[in-house]
Short mmCIF file of C-alpha atoms and ligand atoms in Angstrom, two decimals:
data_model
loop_
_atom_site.label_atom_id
_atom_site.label_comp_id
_atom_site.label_asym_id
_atom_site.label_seq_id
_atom_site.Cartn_x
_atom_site.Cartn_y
_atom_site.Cartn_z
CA UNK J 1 0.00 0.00 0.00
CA UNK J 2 1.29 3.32 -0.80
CA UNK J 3 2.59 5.79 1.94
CA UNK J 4 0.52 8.29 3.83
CA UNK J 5 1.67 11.83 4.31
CA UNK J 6 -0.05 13.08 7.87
CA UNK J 7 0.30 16.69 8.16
CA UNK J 8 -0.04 18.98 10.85
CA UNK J 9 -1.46 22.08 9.81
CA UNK J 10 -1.54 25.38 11.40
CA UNK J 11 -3.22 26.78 8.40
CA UNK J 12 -5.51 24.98 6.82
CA UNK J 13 -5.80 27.21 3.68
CA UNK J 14 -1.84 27.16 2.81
CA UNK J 15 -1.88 23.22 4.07
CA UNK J 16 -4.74 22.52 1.53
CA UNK J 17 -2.84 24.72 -1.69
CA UNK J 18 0.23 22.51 -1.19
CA UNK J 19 -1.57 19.11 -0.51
CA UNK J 20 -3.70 19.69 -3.96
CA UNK J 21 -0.52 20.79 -5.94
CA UNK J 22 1.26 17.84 -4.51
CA UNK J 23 -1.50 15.35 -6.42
CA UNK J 24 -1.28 16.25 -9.74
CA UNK J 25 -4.68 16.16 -10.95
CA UNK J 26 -7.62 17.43 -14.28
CA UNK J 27 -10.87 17.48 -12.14
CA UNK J 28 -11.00 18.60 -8.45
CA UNK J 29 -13.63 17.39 -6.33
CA UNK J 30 -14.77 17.62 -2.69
CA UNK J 31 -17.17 15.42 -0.72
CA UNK J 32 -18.82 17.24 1.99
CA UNK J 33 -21.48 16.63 4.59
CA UNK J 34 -24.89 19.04 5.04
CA UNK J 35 -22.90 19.65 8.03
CA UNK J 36 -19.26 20.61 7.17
CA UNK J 37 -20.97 22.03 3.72
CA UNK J 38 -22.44 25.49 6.76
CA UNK J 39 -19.09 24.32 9.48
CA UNK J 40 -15.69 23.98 7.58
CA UNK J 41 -16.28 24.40 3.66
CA UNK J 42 -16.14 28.31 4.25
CA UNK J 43 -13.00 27.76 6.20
CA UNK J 44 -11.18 26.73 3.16
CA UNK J 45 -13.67 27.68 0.13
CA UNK J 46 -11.48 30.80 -0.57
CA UNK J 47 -7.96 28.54 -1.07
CA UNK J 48 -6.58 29.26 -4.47
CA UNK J 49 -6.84 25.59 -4.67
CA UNK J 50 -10.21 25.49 -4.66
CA UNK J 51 -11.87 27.45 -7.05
CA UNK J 52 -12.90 25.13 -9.62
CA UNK J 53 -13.52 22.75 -6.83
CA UNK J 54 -16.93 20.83 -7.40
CA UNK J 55 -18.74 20.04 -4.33
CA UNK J 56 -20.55 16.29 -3.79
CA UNK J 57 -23.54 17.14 -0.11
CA UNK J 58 -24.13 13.81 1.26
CA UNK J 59 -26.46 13.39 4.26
CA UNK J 60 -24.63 13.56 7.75
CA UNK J 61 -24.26 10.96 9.95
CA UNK J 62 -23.71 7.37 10.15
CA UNK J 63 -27.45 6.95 8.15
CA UNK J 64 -26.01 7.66 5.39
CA UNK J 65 -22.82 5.45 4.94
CA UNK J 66 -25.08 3.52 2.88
CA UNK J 67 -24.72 1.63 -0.23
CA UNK J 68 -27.39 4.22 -1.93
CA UNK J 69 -25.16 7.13 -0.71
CA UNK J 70 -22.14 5.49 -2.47
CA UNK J 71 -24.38 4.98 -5.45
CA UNK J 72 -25.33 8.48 -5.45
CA UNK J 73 -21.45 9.71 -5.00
CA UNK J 74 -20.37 7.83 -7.98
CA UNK J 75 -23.21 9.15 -9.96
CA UNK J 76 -22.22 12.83 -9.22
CA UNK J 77 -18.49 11.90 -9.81
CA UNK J 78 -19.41 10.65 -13.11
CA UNK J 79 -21.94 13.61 -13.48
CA UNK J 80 -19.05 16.29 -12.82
CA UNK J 81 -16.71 13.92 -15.45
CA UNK J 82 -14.55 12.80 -13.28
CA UNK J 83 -11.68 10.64 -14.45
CA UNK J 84 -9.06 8.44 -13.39
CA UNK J 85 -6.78 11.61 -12.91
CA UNK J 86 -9.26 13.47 -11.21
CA UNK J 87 -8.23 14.49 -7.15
CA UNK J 88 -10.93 13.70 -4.58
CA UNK J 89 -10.77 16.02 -1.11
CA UNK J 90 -12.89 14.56 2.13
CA UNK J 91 -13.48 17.30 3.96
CA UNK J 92 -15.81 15.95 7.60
CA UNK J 93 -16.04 13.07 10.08
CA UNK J 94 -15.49 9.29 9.54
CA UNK J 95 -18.42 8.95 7.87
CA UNK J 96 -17.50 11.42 5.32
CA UNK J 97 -13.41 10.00 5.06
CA UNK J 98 -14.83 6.33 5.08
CA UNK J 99 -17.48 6.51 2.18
CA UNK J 100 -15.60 9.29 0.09
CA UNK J 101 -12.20 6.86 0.43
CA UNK J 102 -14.20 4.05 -0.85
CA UNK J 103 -16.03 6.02 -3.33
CA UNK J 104 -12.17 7.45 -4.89
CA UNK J 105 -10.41 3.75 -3.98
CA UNK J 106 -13.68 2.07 -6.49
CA UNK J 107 -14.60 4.61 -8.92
CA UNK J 108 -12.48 3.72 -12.17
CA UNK J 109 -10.69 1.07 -10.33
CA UNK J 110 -9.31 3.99 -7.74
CA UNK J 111 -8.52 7.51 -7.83
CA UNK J 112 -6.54 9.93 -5.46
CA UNK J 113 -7.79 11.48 -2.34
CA UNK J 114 -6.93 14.07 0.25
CA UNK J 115 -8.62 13.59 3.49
CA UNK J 116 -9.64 16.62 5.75
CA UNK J 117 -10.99 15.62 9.22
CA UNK J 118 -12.82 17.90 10.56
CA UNK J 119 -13.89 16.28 14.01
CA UNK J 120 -11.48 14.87 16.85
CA UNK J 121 -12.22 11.45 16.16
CA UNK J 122 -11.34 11.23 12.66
CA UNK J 123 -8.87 12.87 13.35
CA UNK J 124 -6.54 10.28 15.34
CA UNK J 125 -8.58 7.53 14.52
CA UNK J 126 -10.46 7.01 11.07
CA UNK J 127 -8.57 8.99 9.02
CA UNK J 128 -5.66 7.83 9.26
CA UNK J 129 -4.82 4.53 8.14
CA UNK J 130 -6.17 3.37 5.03
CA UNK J 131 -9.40 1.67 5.86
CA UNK J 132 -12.69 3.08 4.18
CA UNK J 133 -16.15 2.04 3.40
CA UNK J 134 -19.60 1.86 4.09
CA UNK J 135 -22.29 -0.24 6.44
CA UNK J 136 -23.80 -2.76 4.87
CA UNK J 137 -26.33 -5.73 6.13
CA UNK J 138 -27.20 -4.15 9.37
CA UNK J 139 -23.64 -4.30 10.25
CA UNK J 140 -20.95 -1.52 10.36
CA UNK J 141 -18.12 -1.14 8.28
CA UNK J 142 -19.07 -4.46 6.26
CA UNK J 143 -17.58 -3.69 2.59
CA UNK J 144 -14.64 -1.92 1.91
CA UNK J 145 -11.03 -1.44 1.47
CA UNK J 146 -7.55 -0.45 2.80
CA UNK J 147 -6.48 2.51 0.81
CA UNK J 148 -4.62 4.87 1.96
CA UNK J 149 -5.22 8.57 1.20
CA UNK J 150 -2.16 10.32 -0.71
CA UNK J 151 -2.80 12.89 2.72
CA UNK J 152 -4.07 13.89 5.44
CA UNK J 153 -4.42 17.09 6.91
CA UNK J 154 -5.04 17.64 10.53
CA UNK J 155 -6.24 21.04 11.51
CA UNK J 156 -7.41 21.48 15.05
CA UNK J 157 -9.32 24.50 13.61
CA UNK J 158 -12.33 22.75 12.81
CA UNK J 159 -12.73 21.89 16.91
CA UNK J 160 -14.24 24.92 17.47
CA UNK J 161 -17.28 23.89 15.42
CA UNK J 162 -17.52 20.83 17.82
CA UNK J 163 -19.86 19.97 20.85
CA UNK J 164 -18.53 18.89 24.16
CA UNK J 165 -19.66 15.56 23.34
CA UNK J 166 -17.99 14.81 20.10
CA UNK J 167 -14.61 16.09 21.51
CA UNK J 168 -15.34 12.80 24.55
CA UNK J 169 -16.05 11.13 21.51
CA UNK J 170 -12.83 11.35 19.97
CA UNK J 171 -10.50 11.69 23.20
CA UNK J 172 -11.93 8.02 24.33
CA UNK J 173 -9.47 7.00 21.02
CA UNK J 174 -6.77 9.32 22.41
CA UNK J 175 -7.11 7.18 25.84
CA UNK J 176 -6.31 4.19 24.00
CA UNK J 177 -3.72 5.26 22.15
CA UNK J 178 -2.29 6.19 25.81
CA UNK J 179 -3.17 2.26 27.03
CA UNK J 180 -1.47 0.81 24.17
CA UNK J 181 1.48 3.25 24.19
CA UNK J 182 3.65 4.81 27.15
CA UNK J 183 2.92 5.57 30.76
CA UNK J 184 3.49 9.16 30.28
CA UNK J 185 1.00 9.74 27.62
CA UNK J 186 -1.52 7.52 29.40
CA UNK J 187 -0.88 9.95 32.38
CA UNK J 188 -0.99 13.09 30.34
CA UNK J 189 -4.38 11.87 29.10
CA UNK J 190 -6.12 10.78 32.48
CA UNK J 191 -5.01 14.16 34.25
CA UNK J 192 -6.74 16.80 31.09
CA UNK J 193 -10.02 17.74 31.06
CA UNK J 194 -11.34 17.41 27.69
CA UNK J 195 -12.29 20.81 26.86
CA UNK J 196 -12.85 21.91 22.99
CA UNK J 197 -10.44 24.92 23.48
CA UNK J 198 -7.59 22.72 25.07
CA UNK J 199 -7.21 20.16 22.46
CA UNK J 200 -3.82 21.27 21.00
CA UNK J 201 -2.18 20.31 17.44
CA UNK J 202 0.93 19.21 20.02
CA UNK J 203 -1.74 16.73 21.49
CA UNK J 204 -3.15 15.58 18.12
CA UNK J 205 0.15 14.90 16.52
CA UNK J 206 1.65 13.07 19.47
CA UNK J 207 -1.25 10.99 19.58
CA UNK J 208 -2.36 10.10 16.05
CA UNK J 209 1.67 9.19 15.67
CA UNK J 210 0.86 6.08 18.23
CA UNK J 211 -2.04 5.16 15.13
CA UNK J 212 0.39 5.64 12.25
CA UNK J 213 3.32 4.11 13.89
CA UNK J 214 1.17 0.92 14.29
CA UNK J 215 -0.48 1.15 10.97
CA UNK J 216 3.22 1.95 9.19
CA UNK J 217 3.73 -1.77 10.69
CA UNK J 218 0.87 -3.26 9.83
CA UNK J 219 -1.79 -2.00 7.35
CA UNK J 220 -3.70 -4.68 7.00
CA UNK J 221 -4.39 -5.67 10.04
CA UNK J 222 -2.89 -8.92 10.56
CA UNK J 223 -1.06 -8.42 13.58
CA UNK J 224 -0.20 -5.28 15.82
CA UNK J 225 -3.07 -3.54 14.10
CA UNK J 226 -5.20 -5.22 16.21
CA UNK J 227 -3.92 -3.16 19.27
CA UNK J 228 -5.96 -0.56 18.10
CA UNK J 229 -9.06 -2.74 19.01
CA UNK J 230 -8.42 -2.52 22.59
CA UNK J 231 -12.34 -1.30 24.23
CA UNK J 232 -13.77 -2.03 21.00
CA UNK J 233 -14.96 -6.09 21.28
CA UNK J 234 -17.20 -4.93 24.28
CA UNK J 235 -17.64 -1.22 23.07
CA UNK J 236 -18.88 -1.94 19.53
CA UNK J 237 -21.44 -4.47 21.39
CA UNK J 238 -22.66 -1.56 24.15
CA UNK J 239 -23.02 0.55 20.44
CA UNK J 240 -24.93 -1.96 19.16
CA UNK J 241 -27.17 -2.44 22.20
CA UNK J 242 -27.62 1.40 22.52
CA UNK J 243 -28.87 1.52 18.40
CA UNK J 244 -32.00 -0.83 19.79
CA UNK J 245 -32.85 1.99 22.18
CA UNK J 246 -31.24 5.05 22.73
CA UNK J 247 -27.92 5.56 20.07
CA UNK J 248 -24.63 6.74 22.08
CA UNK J 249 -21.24 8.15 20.07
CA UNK J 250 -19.07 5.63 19.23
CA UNK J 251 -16.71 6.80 21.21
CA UNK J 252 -18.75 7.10 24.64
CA UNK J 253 -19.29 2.96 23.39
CA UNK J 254 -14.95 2.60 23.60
CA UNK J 255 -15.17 4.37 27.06
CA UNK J 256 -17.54 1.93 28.32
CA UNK J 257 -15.93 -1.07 26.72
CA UNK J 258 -12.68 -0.04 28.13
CA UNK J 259 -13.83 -0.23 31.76
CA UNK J 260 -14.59 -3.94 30.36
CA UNK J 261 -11.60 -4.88 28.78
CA UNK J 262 -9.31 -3.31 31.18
CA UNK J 263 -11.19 -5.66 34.24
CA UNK J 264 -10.43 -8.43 32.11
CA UNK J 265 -6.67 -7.47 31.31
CA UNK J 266 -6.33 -7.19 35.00
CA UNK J 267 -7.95 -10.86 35.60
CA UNK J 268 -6.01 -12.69 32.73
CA UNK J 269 -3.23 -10.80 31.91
CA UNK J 270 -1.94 -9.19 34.74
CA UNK J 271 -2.75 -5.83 34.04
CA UNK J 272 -1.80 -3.57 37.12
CA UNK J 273 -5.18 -2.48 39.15
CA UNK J 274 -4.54 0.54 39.99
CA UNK J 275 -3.44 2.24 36.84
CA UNK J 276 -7.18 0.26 35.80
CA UNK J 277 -9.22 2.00 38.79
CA UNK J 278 -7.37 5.43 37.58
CA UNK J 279 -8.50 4.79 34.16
CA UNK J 280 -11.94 3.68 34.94
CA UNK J 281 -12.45 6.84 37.40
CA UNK J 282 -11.54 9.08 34.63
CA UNK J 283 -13.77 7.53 32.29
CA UNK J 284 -16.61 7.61 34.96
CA UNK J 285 -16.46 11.24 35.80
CA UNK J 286 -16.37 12.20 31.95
CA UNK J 287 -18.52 9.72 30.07
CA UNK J 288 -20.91 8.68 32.60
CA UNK J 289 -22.29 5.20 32.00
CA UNK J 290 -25.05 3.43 30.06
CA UNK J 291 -27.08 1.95 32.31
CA UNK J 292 -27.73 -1.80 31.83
CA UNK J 293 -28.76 -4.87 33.68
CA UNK J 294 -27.82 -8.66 34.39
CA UNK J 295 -30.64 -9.35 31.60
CA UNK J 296 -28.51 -7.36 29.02
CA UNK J 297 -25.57 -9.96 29.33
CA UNK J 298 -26.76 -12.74 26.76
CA UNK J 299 -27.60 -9.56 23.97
CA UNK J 300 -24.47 -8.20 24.98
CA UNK J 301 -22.58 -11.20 24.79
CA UNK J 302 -24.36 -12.07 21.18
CA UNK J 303 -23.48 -8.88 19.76
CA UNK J 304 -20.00 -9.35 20.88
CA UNK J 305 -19.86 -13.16 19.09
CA UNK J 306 -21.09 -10.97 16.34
CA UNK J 307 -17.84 -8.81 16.03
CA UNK J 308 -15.51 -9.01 12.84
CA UNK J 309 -12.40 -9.85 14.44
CA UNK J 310 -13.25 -13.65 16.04
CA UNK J 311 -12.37 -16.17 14.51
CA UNK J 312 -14.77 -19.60 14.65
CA UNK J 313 -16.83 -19.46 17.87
CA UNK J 314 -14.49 -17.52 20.41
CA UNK J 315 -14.89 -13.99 21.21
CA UNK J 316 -11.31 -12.30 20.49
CA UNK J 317 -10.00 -9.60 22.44
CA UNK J 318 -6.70 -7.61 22.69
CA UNK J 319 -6.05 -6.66 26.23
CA UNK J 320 -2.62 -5.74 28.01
CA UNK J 321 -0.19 -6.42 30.63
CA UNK J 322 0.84 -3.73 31.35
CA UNK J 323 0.52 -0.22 29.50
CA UNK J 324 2.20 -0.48 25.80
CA UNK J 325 2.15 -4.29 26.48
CA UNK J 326 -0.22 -5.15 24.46
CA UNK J 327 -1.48 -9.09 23.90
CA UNK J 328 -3.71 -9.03 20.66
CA UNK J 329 -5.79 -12.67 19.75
CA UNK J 330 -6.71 -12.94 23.26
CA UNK J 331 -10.18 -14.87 24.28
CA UNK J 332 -12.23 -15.02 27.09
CA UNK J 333 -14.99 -17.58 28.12
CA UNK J 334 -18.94 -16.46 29.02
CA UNK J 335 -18.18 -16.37 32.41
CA UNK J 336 -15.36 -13.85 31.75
CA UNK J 337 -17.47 -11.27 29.95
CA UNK J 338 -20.31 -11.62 32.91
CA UNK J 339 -17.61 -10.72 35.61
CA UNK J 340 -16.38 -8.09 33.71
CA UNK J 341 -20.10 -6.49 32.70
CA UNK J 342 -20.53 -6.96 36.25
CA UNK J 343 -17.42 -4.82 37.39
CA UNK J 344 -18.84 -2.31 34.84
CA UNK J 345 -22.12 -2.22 36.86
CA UNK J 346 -20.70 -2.22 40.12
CA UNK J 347 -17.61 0.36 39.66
N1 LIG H 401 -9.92 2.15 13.98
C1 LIG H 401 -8.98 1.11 14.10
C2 LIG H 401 -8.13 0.95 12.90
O1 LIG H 401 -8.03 1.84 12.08
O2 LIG H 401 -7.53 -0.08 12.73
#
């Protein structure tokens, strides 16, 4: 897989200008979301760059990573006469750098793209890393494929246009970047308060450089890739369990599932307790909880047989020994899980 360039921009405008000259390209086009269309397009509409842009509005959020939206994105790039040579720009969330990767990695067997993140968790987590596409079936993330964008440009600008909540969001995939890293950045992490305003491009880099370093290794996910699963066998199964009744941010879902995964790190692999009881309290007084009950297990359970990553009938897990020890392919029996969901009840 080709190389991806992550920048760090402190001007978005001048970042953008070099990133599109970089690609050499005929037709210039740029996905955007109802959202970011009012929120970030006039942030970077006036770029030299972008003046015979053509914009592609999609619907916003995760609704809309549909097959018909993908439909309708090819249909407009074929509309605006797009061509092999043509230069795609992603300019919102993971739903927006997922689908418009897929859409420029399919349409005439794969075009470039730029991708723009525009919230906190695309921006050390989806972005980055070369996996795109859509949800499919009832289940998330179902078809697509590694691509990696020629770059991406990370602009802690587009923060300001964000909600308390999507900022948790995000900085619940900074945490684990900190659990599957160093003790200091863990540290860093469990000691800030979230706030919109304090998110630095410092913070950003240092922590979407834990993703890339791991994703440099492995882009395919065969092996340490899977690190960056840590929170998510248990969190993508609270996700799914919160769609049937009340829908919670992905993110606030990896919180959760990390109080899970880190009980059963400390029962199985050692994990030390209290740097687990630090972790937990931190996610506690940010995230709050979803509430659920001893009659949740078996759904919970279910949805977690359900995840991508096992293999045959075992539910797979990557937990730690330690922080930045990290144990991918790990399993755990029924009886495991129910401890665990109840430690996440109790605590
Ligand atoms: N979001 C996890 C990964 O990119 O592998």
């Amino acid at each position: 897989m080709k190389q991806q360039k992550v920048i760090i921009s402190q001007n978005i405008r001048k970042a953008l200008d070099e990133a599109v000259a970089a690609c050499s390209h005929d037709r210039l086009l740029v996905l955007v979301d109802e959202t970011t269309l009012k929120a970030c397009w006039p942030l970077v509409c006036q770029c030299p760059s972008m003046h015979d842009a053509q914009l592609i509005t999609i619907g916003c959020t995760d609704t809309h990573k549909t097959l018909d939206t993908l439909s309708f994105v090819w249909s407009e790039m074929q509309r605006l006469g797009a061509t092999r040579h043509s230069l795609m720009v992603n300019l919102g969330g993971g739903m927006v750098t997922d689908l418009g990767g897929f859409a420029a990695s399919t349409f005439k067997r794969g075009i470039a793209y730029i991708n723009i993140p525009t919230t906190l968790l695309s921006m050390v987590d989806a972005s980055v890393g070369g996996k795109t596409g859509i949800n499919f079936g009832g289940l998330k993330n179902e078809i697509g494929v590694f691509n990696n964008a020629c770059c991406v440009i990370l602009d802690t600008e587009f923060l300001h246009t964000m909600d308390r909540e999507n900022i948790l969001s995000g900085y619940a995939e900074m945490l684990k970047h900190g659990l599957i890293s160093t003790k200091e950045r863990w540290s860093q992490l469990v000691c800030f308060a979230p706030v919109t305003s304090h998110i630095t491009s410092e913070m950003v880099a240092d922590n979407v450089s834990v993703k890339q370093h791991i994703v440099t290794e492995d882009p395919t996910e065969h092996g340490i890739r899977k690190a960056l699963n840590l929170g998510h066998t248990a969190g993508h199964a609270f996700e799914s369990l919160a769609l049937e009744r009340q829908p919670i941010l992905h993110g606030y879902a990896v919180a959760y599932g990390l109080i899970v995964e880190l009980y059963l790190c400390c029962v199985k692999t050692g994990f030390p307790t209290d740097i687990m009881r630090q972790t937990v309290a931190f996610i506690k007084e940010n995230y709050g909880r979803m509430a659920i009950t001893c009659d949740d297990y078996p759904r919970l359970i279910e949805l977690m047989h359900h995840d991508k990553k096992n293999v045959g009938n075992t539910i797979n897990f990557t937990l730690l020994g330690h922080v930045g020890d990290i144990r991918i392919d790990q399993t755990a029996t029924e009886d495991e899980i129910k401890e665990a969901l109840d430690f996440y009840r109790e605590c």
